Amino acid sequence: MEERIPGYCALCISRCGCISVVNNGVLISVEPFPEHPTGKSLCIKGRAAPELVYSSERLLTPMKRTHAKGAADPGWQPISWHEALTTIAEKLQKIRNELGSEAVAFGVTTPSGTAISDSFVWINRLAHAFGSPNTVFATENCNWHKDFAPNHTFGNSIGMPDYERSGAILLWGFNPATSWLAQAELINSAVKRGAKLIVIDPRKAGLAKRADEWLRVRPAADGPLAMALAHQLISNRWFDEAFIRHWSNGPLLVHKEQERLLTTNDLGSDHAKRGYLAWDTQHQRVVVYDPTAAQYQANRDDLALWGEFDIETALGKVSCKTAFQHYADACSHYTPSRAEALTDIPAQQIINTARLLHESGPVSYFTWTGTAQQGEATQTGRAISLLYALTGYIDAPGGNCYFTKPPVANLLGLGLLSEQQRAKGLGVEARPLGPGTMGWVSSYDLYKSIMGEQPYPTKALISFGGNPLLTKPNANAASKALQQLEFYVHADLFLNATADHADIVLPVASPWERAGLYPGFQISQQAESLVQLRPAVIPPRGESRSDSWIVFGLAKQLGLSEEFFGGDLDSALQHLIEPTGLTVEELKAHPEGVTLSLECRYQKYRQQDFATLSKKLEIFSDTFRACGYPPIPTFEESDRESSHYPLRLISAKWIGYCHSQQRQLPSLRKHMPEPLVELNPQTAAEHAIEEGEWLSIESSEGVIRAKAKFNKSLATDVICSQYGWWQAAFGNYNNLISDSDFDPISSSNRLRHMRCKITK
Ligand SMILES: Nc1nc2c(c(=O)[nH]1)N[C@H]1C(S)=C(S)[C@@H](COP(=O)(O)OP(=O)(O)OC[C@H]3O[C@@H](n4cnc5c(=O)[nH]c(N)nc54)[C@H](O)[C@@H]3O)O[C@H]1N2
Ligand SMILES: Nc1nc2c(c(=O)[nH]1)N[C@H]1C(S)=C(S)[C@@H](COP(=O)(O)OP(=O)(O)OC[C@H]3O[C@@H](n4cnc5c(=O)[nH]c(N)nc54)[C@H](O)[C@@H]3O)O[C@H]1N2
Ligand code: SF4
Ligand SMILES: [Mo]
């Protein structure tokens, strides 16, 4: 009997609505579900679902290692779930008793490139309930810079483009045709209707081919480019001055020498009101700026947005300028000709692009890993956010919006960690604004703790998927650290290079063998309003179980059932969706999902301010200053020229694979049997390399091999190679990247920011 079961493909962030076709209990195919807001089409990964489900390489039973660590063969021996879970719980408790909960780290694979989104909340909750502030995760190279770092500018994430109403769409280091199909669909429709498209990418990839302006930026020169575009908007008065005056902290006065915001403290103690200062142009005097007080809401037109002033303070005369002036001055440094030298973008194209932004609003934008995997990723993201702020379209129709989300409870459970435990997070002290604040730790800090016991020892790791050996720099250090661990558990659908170091591996069911809740599909208000509980369409293969089942089982063994709603997943899900008014039964009865009537409200800052320190969109970040970071974006001038390594190395995603996954699936492997490296034919000719020939790519850190694929769109000093391969004949891209040279604020690695050379 054939069944057609609605759901969504959970394999990547696109979460494409799909129909699973099941015949006599066997998954036959996965098809598009056009009525679903993300269901118009599926990519080859989604269509290959039956190959994933029935792969002979799937892990089907829990196993323990019987050979010493470091041995070529771990000597995996099947064990029961009971033995696995009780052994794990005993080990974790022993380590906690001896050294504290922080000696146990957790790991989780990326929700943007896997189906771990089904269990992400429970895995984090388990870590926190156990008392560990350390969960290793891809975030610093992935979503941190779009979801969390922008808090320091917008008091929120970058939001989501309101594509249906956008007049111009700016894609910056983001290639949705490969990485987020459902967004690409919306952009295509917008372009068809006449929206302008601007793409900033060293490669002419995906939608760049349809762009009105494609800016072939020099890798990692995005920060200076954002400043140069902002300079055009400001100097030509092509920005929304009223928005910036009223809703940003641009009018606040900055101490010129000390680069800090002036406050009433500077004026002396007789000031009743505490707060920041601004310059009242009508009365030519300093005023206290209380962003929430009614009189300032009314009188803000009198406040100076531009200018430098000398003011009397308790300590004498002080020179100051407005925060906006400070930003404008920083931008003015990036004239078109200077920017051309720094970014390789012709001066005239910079001017034309700025004009397009000005004339074709409403403008929306999206940026992702093209700008997030750089040595200055945080300031780059800030520079792009500030450029966008100038347009005035944040949360406005056609701009980047915060669509109304289904109101689900936040059960990540950060609050289960005491302040004291949270402060112990690895890297929190060194990077107080980084992912450590959310309980996420970089592999670099984790390995340091394992190897050097600095600042304390990590003895155990329990990881739900992930393959940091291949997806983060320096596999050598990773291998050594994982071998050093007293106890390592890895739960996965497949063994991988990282899991090879485990003491116990746990078999995880594929997303077609387990249910998953997705509250809101992100890309529009309509998509965001859909809550869907994807059903399991076939039973789990072998002994495999969902990550959630494993988490709840472990929680029980660890005596943490109370934090896990009595250990019952349905009851936990009910708590999660409680605020929506839905019930789990209702969702189970509607596998196609339930659409809530959520209203899109624009410009919410008018009612509730921005969730920042100053309650305004922050052009000047006092939080950054307090942590010793430049409060206005600045960028290193040296380009790390190297005659020994003349080429610049970048990487990108490919449609057939997510990161290091899917190489086992025949149809996908056939599509891309070995790693390619894209290069300009001229560069190839200079090295006597023909298309399809093998070449080696060498950086200061290592060497790999890949097959030449010509791409005329690349600059002659840029090559784009693939990561996620590990086989001895190819090598691992991320061994070309330095692990100790990263963004000082977020710890983002320079995955697209290395120098290299090639040889045939
Ligand atoms: N050079 C370079 N390196 C990169 C990037 C880049 O662009 N260039 N991109 C970076 C980015 S953006 C990211 S997000 C990271 C990703 O880094 P990782 O999270 O390490 O991703 P994967 O290599 O995809 O590893 C996924 C592993 O999890 C398993 N898995 C998949 N689904 C599930 C599931 O539902 N449950 C469990 N338990 N396991 C599952 C897979 O089988 C696989 O073994 O890589 C980063 N690394
Ligand atoms: N098929 C597929 N889809 C995926 C994934 C996958 O692995 N495979 N992974 C998922 C995950 S975890 C993530 S984070 C997203 C990522 O989604 P994207 O960020 O779209 O992924 P990429 O293709 O890695 O990078 C986007 C573009 O950045 C460009 N780029 C490289 N260096 C630079 C630079 O210095 N500056 C600029 N401006 N651009 C640069 C690349 O040429 C590329 O076209 O995709 C998700 N979707
Ligand atoms: S883009 Fe492909 S892998 Fe991602 S959700 Fe859609 S069908 Fe699945
Ligand atoms: Mo990612």
Tab-separated table of N, CA and C in Angstrom, residues 7-9 12-18 31-43 180-183 185-186 518 520-524 526-528 530 532:
chain	number	residue	atom	x	y	z
A	7	GLY	N	5.367	16.350	5.180
A	7	GLY	CA	6.372	16.665	6.209
A	7	GLY	C	7.265	17.762	5.665
A	8	TYR	N	8.514	17.757	6.080
A	8	TYR	CA	9.496	18.668	5.479
A	8	TYR	C	10.831	17.971	5.518
A	9	CYS	N	11.674	18.293	4.558
A	9	CYS	CA	13.024	17.746	4.563
A	9	CYS	C	13.794	18.522	5.625
A	12	CYS	N	18.581	20.497	5.832
A	12	CYS	CA	19.297	21.777	5.938
A	12	CYS	C	18.314	22.879	6.303
A	13	ILE	N	18.855	24.051	6.460
A	13	ILE	CA	18.105	25.213	6.942
A	13	ILE	C	16.907	25.551	6.068
A	14	SER	N	16.899	25.118	4.828
A	14	SER	CA	15.795	25.440	3.930
A	14	SER	C	14.501	24.764	4.392
A	15	ARG	N	14.644	23.593	5.046
A	15	ARG	CA	13.486	22.861	5.576
A	15	ARG	C	12.346	22.860	4.557
A	16	CYS	N	12.648	22.323	3.382
A	16	CYS	CA	11.690	22.327	2.286
A	16	CYS	C	10.511	21.410	2.581
A	17	GLY	N	9.318	21.945	2.465
A	17	GLY	CA	8.130	21.128	2.614
A	17	GLY	C	8.197	19.965	1.638
A	18	CYS	N	7.854	18.754	2.075
A	18	CYS	CA	7.967	17.609	1.170
A	18	CYS	C	6.896	16.571	1.465
A	31	GLU	N	9.144	13.867	-2.465
A	31	GLU	CA	8.724	14.768	-3.540
A	31	GLU	C	8.402	16.164	-2.999
A	32	PRO	N	8.406	17.169	-3.876
A	32	PRO	CA	8.043	18.515	-3.430
A	32	PRO	C	6.603	18.568	-2.923
A	33	PHE	N	6.292	19.600	-2.181
A	33	PHE	CA	4.978	19.781	-1.553
A	33	PHE	C	4.619	21.248	-1.828
A	34	PRO	N	4.149	21.524	-3.070
A	34	PRO	CA	4.043	22.912	-3.533
A	34	PRO	C	3.152	23.804	-2.676
A	35	GLU	N	2.201	23.219	-1.942
A	35	GLU	CA	1.312	24.057	-1.123
A	35	GLU	C	2.024	24.553	0.144
A	36	HIS	N	3.132	23.946	0.470
A	36	HIS	CA	3.885	24.304	1.688
A	36	HIS	C	4.706	25.564	1.389
A	37	PRO	N	4.833	26.484	2.356
A	37	PRO	CA	5.545	27.745	2.047
A	37	PRO	C	7.007	27.553	1.637
A	38	THR	N	7.603	26.404	1.963
A	38	THR	CA	8.979	26.169	1.493
A	38	THR	C	9.040	24.926	0.598
A	39	GLY	N	7.892	24.541	0.031
A	39	GLY	CA	7.839	23.229	-0.625
A	39	GLY	C	7.872	23.212	-2.143
A	40	LYS	N	8.236	24.341	-2.778
A	40	LYS	CA	8.156	24.381	-4.253
A	40	LYS	C	9.090	23.376	-4.915
A	41	SER	N	10.289	23.227	-4.347
A	41	SER	CA	11.208	22.278	-4.975
A	41	SER	C	12.121	21.658	-3.931
A	42	LEU	N	12.745	20.580	-4.330
A	42	LEU	CA	13.704	19.894	-3.466
A	42	LEU	C	15.028	19.814	-4.199
A	43	CYS	N	16.111	19.779	-3.444
A	43	CYS	CA	17.415	19.647	-4.090
A	43	CYS	C	17.776	18.161	-4.187
A	180	TRP	N	20.147	27.721	0.505
A	180	TRP	CA	18.823	27.920	1.134
A	180	TRP	C	17.817	28.087	0.007
A	181	LEU	N	17.441	26.929	-0.546
A	181	LEU	CA	16.585	26.885	-1.736
A	181	LEU	C	15.332	27.736	-1.611
A	182	ALA	N	14.676	27.664	-0.454
A	182	ALA	CA	13.393	28.358	-0.305
A	182	ALA	C	13.576	29.876	-0.358
A	183	GLN	N	14.707	30.375	0.128
A	183	GLN	CA	14.974	31.817	-0.018
A	183	GLN	C	15.236	32.148	-1.475
A	185	GLU	N	14.026	30.796	-4.076
A	185	GLU	CA	12.725	30.866	-4.776
A	185	GLU	C	12.124	32.262	-4.651
A	186	LEU	N	12.108	32.776	-3.433
A	186	LEU	CA	11.499	34.090	-3.202
A	186	LEU	C	12.279	35.198	-3.906
A	518	TYR	N	9.013	21.918	13.863
A	518	TYR	CA	9.610	23.158	13.357
A	518	TYR	C	8.603	24.286	13.523
A	520	GLY	N	7.810	27.597	12.710
A	520	GLY	CA	8.128	28.787	11.915
A	520	GLY	C	9.183	28.482	10.885
A	521	PHE	N	8.886	28.732	9.608
A	521	PHE	CA	9.799	28.407	8.515
A	521	PHE	C	10.525	29.644	7.985
A	522	GLN	N	10.553	30.693	8.777
A	522	GLN	CA	11.476	31.827	8.632
A	522	GLN	C	11.324	32.801	7.473
A	523	ILE	N	11.137	32.310	6.239
A	523	ILE	CA	11.416	33.158	5.074
A	523	ILE	C	10.370	34.215	4.753
A	524	SER	N	9.232	34.184	5.391
A	524	SER	CA	8.198	35.201	5.156
A	524	SER	C	7.251	35.122	6.359
A	526	GLN	N	4.171	34.395	6.188
A	526	GLN	CA	3.355	33.199	5.971
A	526	GLN	C	4.117	31.943	6.406
A	527	ALA	N	5.370	31.856	6.007
A	527	ALA	CA	6.179	30.684	6.365
A	527	ALA	C	6.418	30.648	7.875
A	528	GLU	N	6.660	31.813	8.438
A	528	GLU	CA	6.933	31.901	9.876
A	528	GLU	C	5.705	31.486	10.700
A	530	LEU	N	3.726	29.015	10.148
A	530	LEU	CA	3.435	27.575	10.082
A	530	LEU	C	4.183	26.814	11.171
A	532	GLN	N	4.886	22.971	12.367
A	532	GLN	CA	4.712	21.626	11.812
A	532	GLN	C	5.436	20.602	12.671
